[in-house]
Short mmCIF file of C-alpha atoms in Angstrom, two decimals:
data_model
loop_
_atom_site.label_atom_id
_atom_site.label_comp_id
_atom_site.label_asym_id
_atom_site.label_seq_id
_atom_site.Cartn_x
_atom_site.Cartn_y
_atom_site.Cartn_z
CA MET C 963 -4.03 35.48 -1.67
CA ASP C 964 -6.90 32.73 -1.34
CA LEU C 965 -3.68 31.62 1.80
CA VAL C 966 -0.86 33.22 2.79
CA ILE C 967 1.85 30.70 4.67
CA ARG C 968 3.69 33.26 6.35
CA ASN C 969 7.40 32.16 8.07
CA ALA C 970 7.20 28.14 7.43
CA HIS C 971 10.68 25.99 7.22
CA VAL C 972 10.41 25.22 3.31
CA VAL C 973 11.94 21.75 2.65
CA ASP C 974 10.76 21.02 -1.02
CA GLY C 975 10.99 17.90 -2.13
CA THR C 976 14.29 18.54 -4.60
CA GLY C 977 16.30 17.11 -1.29
CA THR C 978 17.72 20.24 -0.84
CA PRO C 979 18.32 22.11 2.67
CA GLY C 980 15.07 24.22 3.57
CA ARG C 981 15.14 27.64 3.98
CA LEU C 982 12.76 29.96 5.78
CA ALA C 983 10.00 31.02 3.12
CA ASP C 984 6.09 32.80 2.78
CA VAL C 985 4.04 31.18 0.50
CA GLY C 986 1.06 31.96 -0.80
CA ILE C 987 -1.93 29.97 -2.15
CA ARG C 988 -4.73 30.78 -4.93
CA ASP C 989 -7.13 28.41 -6.03
CA GLY C 990 -5.44 25.18 -4.57
CA ARG C 991 -2.23 26.26 -6.84
CA ILE C 992 0.75 27.59 -4.69
CA ALA C 993 1.42 31.59 -6.33
CA GLU C 994 4.01 32.31 -4.99
CA ILE C 995 7.24 31.47 -3.32
CA ARG C 996 9.39 34.02 -0.68
CA PRO C 997 12.59 33.41 0.63
CA GLU C 998 12.76 35.07 3.46
CA ASN C 999 15.24 37.92 2.48
CA GLY C 1000 13.13 38.46 -0.77
CA SER C 1001 12.70 41.58 -3.54
CA GLY C 1002 9.22 42.78 -3.30
CA PRO C 1003 6.58 42.80 -0.38
CA ARG C 1004 5.74 39.87 1.14
CA PRO C 1005 1.99 38.23 -0.27
CA SER C 1006 -0.63 38.93 1.83
CA GLY C 1007 -3.94 37.04 1.79
CA ARG C 1008 -7.49 36.81 2.48
CA ARG C 1009 -6.18 34.78 5.42
CA VAL C 1010 -2.08 34.53 6.84
CA LEU C 1011 -0.84 31.67 8.86
CA ASP C 1012 1.46 31.64 10.96
CA ALA C 1013 4.18 28.61 11.09
CA ASP C 1014 6.23 30.00 13.26
CA GLY C 1015 9.35 27.54 11.67
CA LEU C 1016 7.96 25.26 11.04
CA ALA C 1017 8.88 22.47 8.56
CA LEU C 1018 6.32 22.98 5.13
CA SER C 1019 6.40 19.90 2.31
CA PRO C 1020 4.14 18.02 0.00
CA GLY C 1021 1.67 15.96 0.43
CA PHE C 1022 2.85 12.73 1.72
CA ILE C 1023 2.43 9.86 -1.52
CA ASP C 1024 1.01 6.18 0.61
CA MET C 1025 2.64 4.34 -2.53
CA HIS C 1026 0.76 0.57 -0.78
CA ALA C 1027 -2.31 1.88 1.05
CA HIS C 1028 -5.51 -0.63 1.02
CA SER C 1029 -7.91 2.07 1.34
CA ASP C 1030 -10.36 1.23 -1.93
CA LEU C 1031 -13.58 0.48 1.07
CA ALA C 1032 -12.34 2.25 3.53
CA LEU C 1033 -12.28 6.37 1.35
CA LEU C 1034 -16.04 5.18 -0.05
CA ARG C 1035 -17.54 4.46 4.12
CA ASP C 1036 -15.43 6.97 5.87
CA PRO C 1037 -15.22 11.04 4.76
CA ASP C 1038 -13.22 11.48 8.39
CA HIS C 1039 -10.23 8.84 6.97
CA SER C 1040 -7.97 10.26 9.13
CA ALA C 1041 -6.13 7.00 9.60
CA LYS C 1042 -4.66 9.13 6.66
CA ALA C 1043 -5.12 12.35 6.38
CA ALA C 1044 -3.92 13.34 9.98
CA GLN C 1045 -0.72 12.28 8.92
CA GLY C 1046 -0.20 14.48 6.14
CA VAL C 1047 -0.93 11.13 2.78
CA THR C 1048 -3.03 13.55 0.44
CA LEU C 1049 -2.36 11.11 -2.42
CA GLU C 1050 -3.00 7.26 -1.86
CA VAL C 1051 -2.11 4.69 -4.19
CA LEU C 1052 -5.03 1.84 -3.82
CA GLY C 1053 -5.47 -1.85 -6.31
CA GLN C 1054 -2.34 -3.28 -4.59
CA ASP C 1055 -1.08 -7.18 -4.17
CA GLY C 1056 -3.67 -7.71 -7.54
CA LEU C 1057 -6.48 -7.75 -5.63
CA SER C 1058 -9.57 -4.88 -5.50
CA TYR C 1059 -12.75 -4.29 -7.82
CA ALA C 1060 -12.59 -3.14 -10.29
CA PRO C 1061 -12.58 -4.97 -13.21
CA VAL C 1062 -15.05 -6.92 -12.32
CA ASP C 1063 -18.30 -8.51 -13.55
CA ASP C 1064 -21.28 -9.89 -11.00
CA ARG C 1065 -19.16 -13.13 -10.45
CA THR C 1066 -16.58 -12.20 -9.95
CA LEU C 1067 -16.60 -8.95 -8.14
CA ALA C 1068 -18.25 -11.72 -5.70
CA GLU C 1069 -15.69 -13.67 -4.87
CA VAL C 1070 -13.70 -11.25 -4.56
CA ARG C 1071 -15.33 -9.53 -2.32
CA ARG C 1072 -14.89 -12.90 -0.24
CA SER C 1073 -11.36 -13.41 -0.74
CA ILE C 1074 -10.26 -9.93 0.52
CA THR C 1075 -13.12 -9.16 3.59
CA GLY C 1076 -10.05 -9.72 6.19
CA TRP C 1077 -8.35 -6.59 4.03
CA ASN C 1078 -11.20 -3.96 3.44
CA GLY C 1079 -14.00 -6.02 5.24
CA ASN C 1080 -17.39 -7.70 2.85
CA GLY C 1081 -19.04 -4.47 1.52
CA ASP C 1082 -21.91 -4.96 2.88
CA ASP C 1083 -22.41 -0.80 4.02
CA ILE C 1084 -21.21 -0.63 0.27
CA ASP C 1085 -23.88 -0.09 -2.91
CA PHE C 1086 -20.58 -1.81 -5.71
CA ASP C 1087 -22.15 0.80 -8.76
CA TRP C 1088 -19.16 0.28 -10.42
CA ARG C 1089 -17.48 -3.26 -13.21
CA THR C 1090 -15.14 -1.10 -14.55
CA VAL C 1091 -11.67 0.71 -14.22
CA GLY C 1092 -13.72 4.35 -15.11
CA GLU C 1093 -16.96 3.19 -12.81
CA TYR C 1094 -14.69 3.35 -9.81
CA LEU C 1095 -12.02 5.80 -10.46
CA ASP C 1096 -15.80 8.19 -11.44
CA ARG C 1097 -17.35 7.06 -7.71
CA LEU C 1098 -14.66 8.20 -6.24
CA ASP C 1099 -15.04 11.86 -7.96
CA ARG C 1100 -18.67 11.55 -7.02
CA ASN C 1101 -18.47 9.61 -4.00
CA PHE C 1102 -20.54 11.87 -0.50
CA ASP C 1103 -23.13 13.31 -2.57
CA GLY C 1104 -20.66 14.53 -5.16
CA ARG C 1105 -18.34 16.48 -1.66
CA GLY C 1106 -15.58 13.39 -3.05
CA ILE C 1107 -13.46 11.38 0.08
CA ALA C 1108 -11.18 12.19 2.16
CA VAL C 1109 -7.75 12.34 0.09
CA ASN C 1110 -6.79 12.05 -3.36
CA ALA C 1111 -6.24 8.55 -4.69
CA ALA C 1112 -4.93 6.91 -7.27
CA TYR C 1113 -5.61 3.05 -8.93
CA LEU C 1114 -3.49 0.10 -9.84
CA ILE C 1115 -5.20 -2.54 -12.52
CA PRO C 1116 -5.52 -5.55 -10.15
CA GLN C 1117 -4.11 -8.72 -11.90
CA GLY C 1118 -4.99 -11.31 -9.84
CA THR C 1119 -8.88 -10.02 -9.73
CA VAL C 1120 -8.85 -9.80 -13.79
CA ARG C 1121 -7.17 -13.62 -13.54
CA MET C 1122 -10.31 -14.62 -12.13
CA TYR C 1123 -12.22 -12.54 -14.71
CA ALA C 1124 -11.15 -14.26 -17.23
CA VAL C 1125 -9.68 -17.22 -15.90
CA GLY C 1126 -11.58 -18.27 -12.65
CA TRP C 1127 -9.63 -20.70 -9.87
CA GLU C 1128 -8.31 -22.79 -11.69
CA ASP C 1129 -3.87 -23.44 -11.74
CA ARG C 1130 -2.87 -23.44 -15.21
CA PRO C 1131 -1.66 -21.80 -17.93
CA ALA C 1132 -4.49 -18.77 -19.63
CA THR C 1133 -5.61 -20.03 -23.19
CA GLY C 1134 -4.93 -18.10 -26.05
CA ALA C 1135 -8.61 -16.40 -26.06
CA GLU C 1136 -8.11 -15.57 -22.06
CA LEU C 1137 -5.18 -13.77 -22.90
CA ALA C 1138 -6.02 -12.17 -24.71
CA ARG C 1139 -8.97 -10.86 -22.48
CA MET C 1140 -7.24 -9.94 -19.89
CA LYS C 1141 -5.14 -7.77 -22.14
CA GLU C 1142 -7.84 -5.59 -23.11
CA LEU C 1143 -9.70 -5.24 -19.01
CA VAL C 1144 -5.95 -3.84 -18.53
CA ALA C 1145 -5.71 -1.52 -21.89
CA GLN C 1146 -9.51 -0.43 -20.85
CA GLY C 1147 -8.70 -0.37 -17.62
CA MET C 1148 -5.54 1.76 -18.72
CA ALA C 1149 -7.03 3.73 -20.64
CA GLU C 1150 -9.35 4.47 -18.22
CA GLY C 1151 -6.97 6.01 -16.21
CA ALA C 1152 -5.33 3.53 -13.64
CA VAL C 1153 -1.53 3.91 -13.17
CA GLY C 1154 -0.66 0.31 -13.70
CA MET C 1155 -0.96 -2.78 -12.53
CA SER C 1156 -0.48 -5.04 -9.50
CA SER C 1157 0.56 -8.27 -8.98
CA GLY C 1158 -0.44 -10.42 -5.11
CA LEU C 1159 1.87 -13.51 -6.43
CA THR C 1160 1.33 -15.33 -3.49
CA TYR C 1161 -1.62 -15.11 -3.34
CA THR C 1162 -4.48 -16.75 -5.68
CA PRO C 1163 -5.64 -16.49 -8.69
CA GLY C 1164 -2.88 -13.92 -9.26
CA MET C 1165 -0.28 -15.96 -8.65
CA TYR C 1166 -1.28 -19.16 -10.92
CA ALA C 1167 0.18 -16.18 -13.41
CA ASP C 1168 3.05 -17.78 -15.26
CA ASP C 1169 6.36 -15.23 -16.39
CA ALA C 1170 4.74 -15.61 -20.27
CA GLU C 1171 1.15 -13.94 -19.23
CA LEU C 1172 2.69 -11.86 -17.00
CA THR C 1173 4.88 -10.14 -19.48
CA GLU C 1174 2.44 -10.39 -22.29
CA LEU C 1175 0.29 -7.67 -19.56
CA CYS C 1176 3.30 -5.36 -18.10
CA ARG C 1177 3.45 -4.47 -22.12
CA VAL C 1178 0.22 -3.62 -22.18
CA VAL C 1179 0.60 -1.98 -19.05
CA ALA C 1180 3.43 0.10 -20.67
CA GLU C 1181 2.62 1.86 -24.15
CA TYR C 1182 -0.08 3.35 -20.80
CA ASP C 1183 3.08 4.23 -19.57
CA GLY C 1184 1.93 3.39 -16.30
CA TYR C 1185 4.34 0.58 -14.20
CA TYR C 1186 3.59 -2.99 -12.89
CA CYS C 1187 4.07 -3.42 -8.72
CA PRO C 1188 4.07 -6.79 -8.77
CA HIS C 1189 3.44 -8.86 -4.74
CA HIS C 1190 6.63 -10.58 -5.80
CA ARG C 1191 6.70 -15.07 -5.36
CA SER C 1192 8.67 -14.79 -2.40
CA TYR C 1193 9.87 -12.66 -0.04
CA GLY C 1194 11.02 -15.79 2.43
CA ALA C 1195 13.76 -18.94 1.06
CA GLY C 1196 13.22 -17.41 -2.94
CA ALA C 1197 13.51 -13.20 -2.06
CA LEU C 1198 16.71 -12.59 -4.23
CA GLY C 1199 15.85 -14.75 -7.19
CA ALA C 1200 12.10 -13.77 -6.84
CA TYR C 1201 13.17 -10.05 -6.52
CA GLU C 1202 15.68 -10.81 -10.01
CA GLU C 1203 12.50 -12.36 -11.97
CA MET C 1204 10.53 -9.43 -11.82
CA VAL C 1205 13.73 -7.88 -12.96
CA GLN C 1206 14.36 -9.46 -15.89
CA LEU C 1207 10.61 -10.00 -16.65
CA THR C 1208 9.51 -6.12 -16.54
CA GLY C 1209 12.82 -5.54 -18.98
CA ASN C 1210 11.64 -8.06 -20.95
CA ALA C 1211 8.75 -6.63 -21.43
CA GLY C 1212 9.72 -2.88 -21.33
CA CYS C 1213 8.28 -1.72 -18.54
CA ALA C 1214 8.51 0.39 -15.93
CA LEU C 1215 9.18 -1.78 -12.41
CA HIS C 1216 7.61 -0.52 -9.01
CA LEU C 1217 7.76 -2.81 -5.43
CA ALA C 1218 5.91 -3.82 -3.34
CA HIS C 1219 6.58 -3.75 0.30
CA ALA C 1220 10.07 -4.44 -0.85
CA THR C 1221 11.82 -6.33 2.19
CA MET C 1222 13.78 -9.14 2.72
CA ASN C 1223 12.68 -10.95 5.85
CA PHE C 1224 12.38 -14.33 7.76
CA GLY C 1225 15.38 -15.90 9.35
CA VAL C 1226 17.60 -17.05 6.30
CA ASN C 1227 17.75 -13.32 4.85
CA LYS C 1228 19.04 -11.79 8.30
CA ASP C 1229 21.12 -9.05 7.02
CA ARG C 1230 20.88 -9.74 3.21
CA ALA C 1231 19.71 -6.54 2.16
CA PRO C 1232 22.89 -5.91 0.39
CA GLU C 1233 22.49 -8.22 -2.01
CA LEU C 1234 19.44 -6.43 -3.52
CA LEU C 1235 20.63 -3.12 -2.86
CA ALA C 1236 22.63 -4.68 -5.42
CA LEU C 1237 20.89 -6.19 -7.90
CA LEU C 1238 18.55 -2.86 -8.46
CA ASP C 1239 22.50 -1.04 -8.63
CA ARG C 1240 23.18 -3.35 -11.67
CA ALA C 1241 19.54 -3.11 -13.13
CA LEU C 1242 19.79 1.02 -12.15
CA ASP C 1243 22.94 1.11 -14.17
CA ALA C 1244 21.78 -0.19 -17.14
CA GLY C 1245 18.97 1.86 -17.23
CA ALA C 1246 15.95 -0.76 -16.18
CA ASP C 1247 13.15 1.99 -14.62
CA ILE C 1248 12.98 0.74 -10.85
CA SER C 1249 11.54 1.71 -7.88
CA LEU C 1250 10.73 0.84 -4.95
CA ASP C 1251 8.50 1.31 -1.40
CA THR C 1252 8.98 0.38 1.90
CA TYR C 1253 6.92 0.68 6.14
CA PRO C 1254 9.45 1.66 8.40
CA TYR C 1255 8.15 -1.61 10.86
CA THR C 1256 9.70 -4.45 10.94
CA PRO C 1257 6.21 -7.33 11.04
CA GLY C 1258 4.02 -7.69 7.92
CA CYS C 1259 0.46 -8.31 7.67
CA THR C 1260 -1.96 -10.56 5.60
CA THR C 1261 -4.72 -13.15 6.26
CA LEU C 1262 -4.27 -15.80 7.74
CA VAL C 1263 -5.77 -17.90 4.79
CA ALA C 1264 -2.54 -16.71 2.71
CA MET C 1265 -0.91 -19.00 4.39
CA LEU C 1266 -1.76 -21.72 2.81
CA PRO C 1267 -0.55 -23.35 -0.67
CA GLY C 1268 -1.15 -22.17 -3.18
CA TRP C 1269 -2.37 -25.50 -4.24
CA ALA C 1270 -4.88 -25.44 -1.59
CA SER C 1271 -6.67 -21.60 -2.81
CA GLU C 1272 -6.99 -23.16 -6.17
CA GLY C 1273 -10.99 -23.11 -6.75
CA GLY C 1274 -12.00 -19.16 -4.56
CA PRO C 1275 -13.10 -19.86 -1.07
CA GLU C 1276 -15.32 -22.38 -0.90
CA PRO C 1277 -12.49 -25.17 -2.15
CA VAL C 1278 -10.79 -24.18 0.71
CA LEU C 1279 -12.80 -24.60 3.06
CA ALA C 1280 -14.29 -27.83 2.26
CA ARG C 1281 -10.02 -29.20 1.93
CA LEU C 1282 -9.85 -27.33 5.50
CA ALA C 1283 -12.94 -28.82 6.47
CA ASP C 1284 -11.40 -33.23 4.92
CA ASP C 1285 -8.75 -34.20 7.45
CA ALA C 1286 -6.54 -36.44 5.18
CA THR C 1287 -6.57 -32.84 2.87
CA ALA C 1288 -5.96 -30.90 6.33
CA GLU C 1289 -3.44 -32.86 7.59
CA ARG C 1290 -1.49 -32.62 4.23
CA ILE C 1291 -1.88 -28.81 3.88
CA ARG C 1292 0.30 -29.43 7.78
CA HIS C 1293 2.49 -31.27 6.06
CA HIS C 1294 3.33 -28.49 3.83
CA LEU C 1295 2.05 -25.50 6.15
CA GLU C 1296 4.20 -26.97 9.61
CA VAL C 1297 7.43 -28.90 7.19
CA LEU C 1298 8.32 -27.70 3.92
CA GLY C 1299 7.79 -24.08 3.90
CA SER C 1300 4.63 -23.48 1.53
CA ASP C 1301 4.40 -20.64 -1.40
CA GLY C 1302 1.83 -18.97 1.04
CA CYS C 1303 4.40 -18.43 3.56
CA HIS C 1304 7.75 -17.72 1.24
CA GLY C 1305 9.19 -21.00 0.92
CA VAL C 1306 9.40 -20.53 4.97
CA PRO C 1307 8.60 -24.05 7.23
CA ILE C 1308 6.00 -21.32 9.47
CA GLU C 1309 6.86 -20.53 12.37
CA TRP C 1310 3.11 -20.17 15.06
CA ASP C 1311 4.16 -18.05 17.07
CA THR C 1312 5.07 -14.77 14.80
CA ILE C 1313 2.17 -14.72 13.73
CA GLU C 1314 -0.42 -12.68 15.86
CA ILE C 1315 -3.86 -12.78 14.91
CA SER C 1316 -5.21 -8.94 14.72
CA GLY C 1317 -8.12 -9.60 13.30
CA VAL C 1318 -11.29 -11.38 13.03
CA GLY C 1319 -14.95 -10.88 11.37
CA THR C 1320 -16.76 -13.67 13.88
CA PRO C 1321 -17.67 -11.87 16.90
CA ALA C 1322 -17.26 -15.43 18.84
CA LEU C 1323 -13.08 -15.54 17.85
CA ALA C 1324 -12.63 -12.72 19.14
CA ASP C 1325 -10.49 -13.65 22.41
CA HIS C 1326 -7.49 -14.92 19.58
CA VAL C 1327 -6.43 -11.04 18.53
CA GLY C 1328 -3.52 -9.93 20.26
CA ARG C 1329 -2.35 -13.76 20.32
CA THR C 1330 0.02 -15.75 18.39
CA VAL C 1331 -1.28 -18.11 17.28
CA ALA C 1332 0.69 -21.05 19.06
CA GLU C 1333 0.27 -18.55 22.80
CA SER C 1334 -3.81 -19.65 21.72
CA ALA C 1335 -3.46 -23.19 20.60
CA ARG C 1336 -1.54 -23.70 24.83
CA LEU C 1337 -3.76 -22.69 25.95
CA ARG C 1338 -6.56 -24.51 24.44
CA GLY C 1339 -4.25 -27.27 24.93
CA GLU C 1340 -3.97 -27.74 21.69
CA ALA C 1341 -1.17 -27.64 18.53
CA PRO C 1342 -1.11 -24.61 17.05
CA TRP C 1343 -2.33 -26.16 13.18
CA VAL C 1344 -5.62 -27.78 15.23
CA THR C 1345 -6.20 -23.78 16.89
CA ALA C 1346 -5.19 -22.00 13.05
CA ARG C 1347 -7.63 -24.82 11.25
CA ARG C 1348 -10.45 -24.24 13.25
CA LEU C 1349 -9.96 -20.11 13.43
CA LEU C 1350 -9.24 -20.78 9.35
CA VAL C 1351 -12.96 -22.14 9.41
CA GLU C 1352 -15.42 -20.27 11.72
CA ASP C 1353 -14.06 -16.66 10.74
CA ARG C 1354 -14.31 -18.64 6.93
CA LEU C 1355 -11.09 -17.55 6.21
CA GLY C 1356 -11.71 -14.05 7.09
CA SER C 1357 -8.68 -13.48 10.46
CA THR C 1358 -6.10 -11.31 9.99
CA ILE C 1359 -2.53 -11.71 11.59
CA LEU C 1360 0.49 -9.62 11.86
CA GLN C 1361 3.58 -12.02 10.77
CA HIS C 1362 7.14 -11.18 12.92
CA VAL C 1363 9.91 -11.80 11.14
CA GLY C 1364 11.72 -8.94 9.63
CA HIS C 1365 14.65 -8.15 10.80
CA GLU C 1366 15.69 -3.99 11.20
CA GLU C 1367 18.48 -3.44 9.72
CA ASN C 1368 17.62 -4.33 6.37
CA VAL C 1369 14.68 -2.16 6.67
CA ARG C 1370 17.08 0.51 7.85
CA GLN C 1371 19.50 -0.51 4.33
CA ILE C 1372 16.21 -1.01 2.11
CA MET C 1373 15.14 2.38 2.73
CA ARG C 1374 18.46 4.30 1.94
CA HIS C 1375 18.09 3.52 -0.71
CA ARG C 1376 17.53 6.26 -4.23
CA VAL C 1377 14.20 4.53 -5.38
CA HIS C 1378 13.01 3.68 -1.65
CA THR C 1379 9.65 5.88 -1.40
CA GLY C 1380 7.43 5.41 1.53
CA GLY C 1381 4.08 2.96 1.89
CA SER C 1382 1.87 2.13 3.87
CA ASP C 1383 0.56 -1.26 3.31
CA GLY C 1384 -2.08 -0.43 5.45
CA ILE C 1385 -5.00 -2.50 6.48
CA LEU C 1386 -7.87 -0.33 8.34
CA GLN C 1387 -9.19 -3.27 9.58
CA GLY C 1388 -9.71 -5.59 12.17
CA ASP C 1389 -9.72 -5.42 15.68
CA LYS C 1390 -6.04 -4.65 16.16
CA PRO C 1391 -4.31 -3.24 13.11
CA HIS C 1392 -0.55 -3.39 12.16
CA PRO C 1393 0.16 0.13 13.30
CA ARG C 1394 2.14 1.61 10.54
CA ALA C 1395 -1.91 2.44 9.11
CA TYR C 1396 -1.92 4.26 10.94
CA GLY C 1397 1.94 5.90 11.67
CA THR C 1398 4.00 4.99 7.88
CA PHE C 1399 4.81 8.49 7.98
CA PRO C 1400 5.30 9.54 11.03
CA GLN C 1401 7.15 7.07 11.81
CA TYR C 1402 9.74 7.93 9.08
CA LEU C 1403 10.26 11.21 10.24
CA GLY C 1404 10.54 11.17 13.75
CA ARG C 1405 12.19 7.66 14.50
CA TYR C 1406 14.57 7.04 10.91
CA VAL C 1407 15.51 11.17 10.27
CA ARG C 1408 14.87 12.57 14.58
CA GLU C 1409 16.43 9.40 16.14
CA LEU C 1410 18.05 7.48 14.60
CA GLY C 1411 19.30 9.57 12.16
CA THR C 1412 18.89 6.85 9.20
CA LEU C 1413 17.58 9.69 6.63
CA SER C 1414 17.81 13.94 6.93
CA LEU C 1415 15.02 15.41 6.86
CA GLU C 1416 15.16 16.67 3.40
CA GLU C 1417 16.18 13.06 2.15
CA CYS C 1418 13.39 11.40 3.87
CA VAL C 1419 10.82 13.94 2.65
CA ALA C 1420 11.69 13.47 -1.18
CA HIS C 1421 11.17 10.13 -1.01
CA LEU C 1422 7.34 10.74 1.17
CA THR C 1423 6.50 12.76 -2.31
CA SER C 1424 8.45 13.95 -4.92
CA ARG C 1425 9.81 10.45 -5.79
CA PRO C 1426 6.49 8.79 -6.52
CA ALA C 1427 4.72 11.59 -7.49
CA ARG C 1428 7.79 10.94 -10.41
CA ARG C 1429 6.51 6.84 -9.79
CA LEU C 1430 3.05 8.58 -11.00
CA ARG C 1431 3.81 10.36 -13.61
CA LEU C 1432 2.88 13.38 -12.10
CA THR C 1433 3.75 17.28 -13.18
CA ASP C 1434 1.98 18.95 -10.72
CA ARG C 1435 2.30 17.01 -7.20
CA GLY C 1436 5.59 16.49 -5.38
CA TYR C 1437 7.03 19.16 -4.81
CA VAL C 1438 6.74 23.02 -3.38
CA ARG C 1439 6.77 24.77 -6.51
CA GLU C 1440 5.32 27.86 -7.89
CA GLY C 1441 2.12 26.41 -10.61
CA TYR C 1442 2.41 23.13 -8.23
CA ARG C 1443 -0.98 22.01 -6.75
CA ALA C 1444 -1.40 23.21 -3.08
CA ASP C 1445 -0.76 19.28 -1.51
CA LEU C 1446 0.49 20.47 1.11
CA VAL C 1447 2.45 18.79 5.13
CA LEU C 1448 2.74 21.79 8.15
CA PHE C 1449 4.34 18.74 10.46
CA ASP C 1450 6.62 20.09 13.59
CA PRO C 1451 10.53 18.58 13.30
CA ALA C 1452 11.18 17.86 17.59
CA THR C 1453 7.73 16.64 17.86
CA VAL C 1454 6.52 14.78 14.61
CA ALA C 1455 5.46 11.20 15.95
CA ALA C 1456 3.39 8.31 15.15
CA GLY C 1457 0.76 7.76 18.43
CA SER C 1458 0.18 4.10 16.91
CA THR C 1459 1.54 1.42 18.12
CA PHE C 1460 1.49 -2.56 17.75
CA GLU C 1461 -1.32 -1.88 21.40
CA GLU C 1462 -2.78 0.84 20.65
CA PRO C 1463 -2.87 0.87 16.80
CA ARG C 1464 -5.28 3.20 15.73
CA THR C 1465 -3.80 6.18 17.91
CA LEU C 1466 -3.47 9.97 15.99
CA PRO C 1467 -0.14 11.14 15.02
CA ALA C 1468 1.51 14.06 17.03
CA GLY C 1469 3.43 16.87 15.52
CA ILE C 1470 1.24 17.22 12.25
CA PRO C 1471 -1.06 20.34 13.04
CA HIS C 1472 -1.52 21.43 9.79
CA VAL C 1473 -2.42 19.63 5.92
CA LEU C 1474 -4.18 20.68 3.25
CA ILE C 1475 -4.80 19.20 -0.23
CA ASP C 1476 -6.27 21.73 -3.53
CA GLY C 1477 -5.30 24.46 -1.04
CA ARG C 1478 -8.04 22.89 1.03
CA PHE C 1479 -8.00 22.40 4.76
CA VAL C 1480 -8.16 18.79 5.74
CA ILE C 1481 -6.22 19.09 9.01
CA GLU C 1482 -6.03 22.14 10.94
CA ASP C 1483 -4.44 22.81 14.16
CA GLY C 1484 -4.15 18.85 14.29
CA ARG C 1485 -8.20 18.38 14.25
CA ARG C 1486 -10.15 16.91 10.59
CA THR C 1487 -12.50 19.29 9.24
CA GLN C 1488 -15.20 18.39 7.30
CA THR C 1489 -13.61 18.75 4.29
CA LEU C 1490 -13.23 16.59 1.14
CA ALA C 1491 -11.01 17.73 -1.20
CA GLY C 1492 -10.22 14.88 -2.11
CA ARG C 1493 -10.74 12.95 -6.16
CA ALA C 1494 -9.28 10.62 -8.34
CA VAL C 1495 -5.88 10.55 -10.07
CA ARG C 1496 -5.85 8.97 -13.24
CA GLY C 1497 -2.78 8.13 -14.90
CA THR C 1498 -1.92 10.72 -18.23
CA GLY C 1499 0.06 11.32 -21.09
CA PRO C 1500 3.25 10.08 -22.69
CA ALA C 1501 6.51 9.33 -20.96
CA ARG C 1502 8.64 11.30 -18.96
CA GLY C 1503 11.00 8.97 -17.81
CA GLY C 1504 11.76 7.09 -14.58
CA LEU C 1505 13.49 8.31 -11.28
#
């Protein structure tokens, strides 16, 4: 063997009790698993690592990642590698960088600066999905990327490309073009399609348009991953809309960051889970992901009503500069409840500025909009409006509107998976970007007992692998890729906090991708073992 891991407590991803075993690795795959009391000689190898009872699990799969540019600019990428993440799913929330033409690329770069930076340090030498996946493979002089990555076609970007930023139904020709773009992206290796239905311009698509695109995704055995139209006042209706839409399209559904937020949804997780159970029992192919925290994270401009964002970033700034239009925006935000804020009147004391693109505005970071406004002796909207304009729409926020009991109930569901929704930009990012997976294992397994260790590992490994139709990842099994994590169940914990969000986790000494150490003895190696993971083959059933 190239490597033998001895005396490991193998938690194999099936959900069944772990067992002590030796695991032999050859040519990047698991070649032998010998239980503690198994017959025959123990495997030998050029290198032997004594796990001394550490848990050995499949690598964790982050079903909702925003590392689209981070993987290209950062060979270290310890934010995810140190958590035990061996595969991330990119292209989330309907906005990413392929497929594009020159115009669309410039517009999408501007619109999601708060998520990924402006990209001035990136050579955008791709335009199609296939070219982007190829770029991942040949990045850093052909050495690859820090962890593996799969890609969802971003429906908002596709609409931006074919229709523009107008709030209107697509024409027949425009819809045909969007279907061509989705089909091409799926054929080139995307695993599905995402939407951000509270983000422009994707939110301007009606259900008929989305259904047609989902039918194309289904032809390639992909899945639809919507950030749906409301996580607030209309949350249950928005979830039901997605279930019905994908049912009509015959497409698998994966619900992104499936939360029930804001005061209107306190203690209402059972209603969501009952809705999903009815659909699952009727044969629907549905899964979901969550992060193990209560606050959300997005951009400040995302809070605005959809009509205020029509046309793209420059028209938004023009509307904010006009006093009468700005007052209309304020009224929608504070009185009516904008669609960008999920139909709930905004509470400025829940909106914490987590990052700015303009250094002169750094004193806002770590404060709520309400707090910053009090310090300046002005109304919160005055502060928010100034931030939007002076930061050119680049400010990111934490939105403290979640409910712990909802978080716990949803993570126990039979089709739950883990997703960080980790935005790595900003001076004070959400700690989920650096802590989601150890937070599950430390807080929700060891401290709270919300999930057993074996259940939690299955949620983070085999379930997402099945959603992605991966036949050689997600389990510790002979013949499977040696994407593996060694962690200590007694000490694993998220180091990241809201005060120190970029602190790396504890209790995860070793992480391997294709049998190569990415994390060794708690330190990041120079290894770049990640590659693009492309969608494959015919249907193999749902979760």
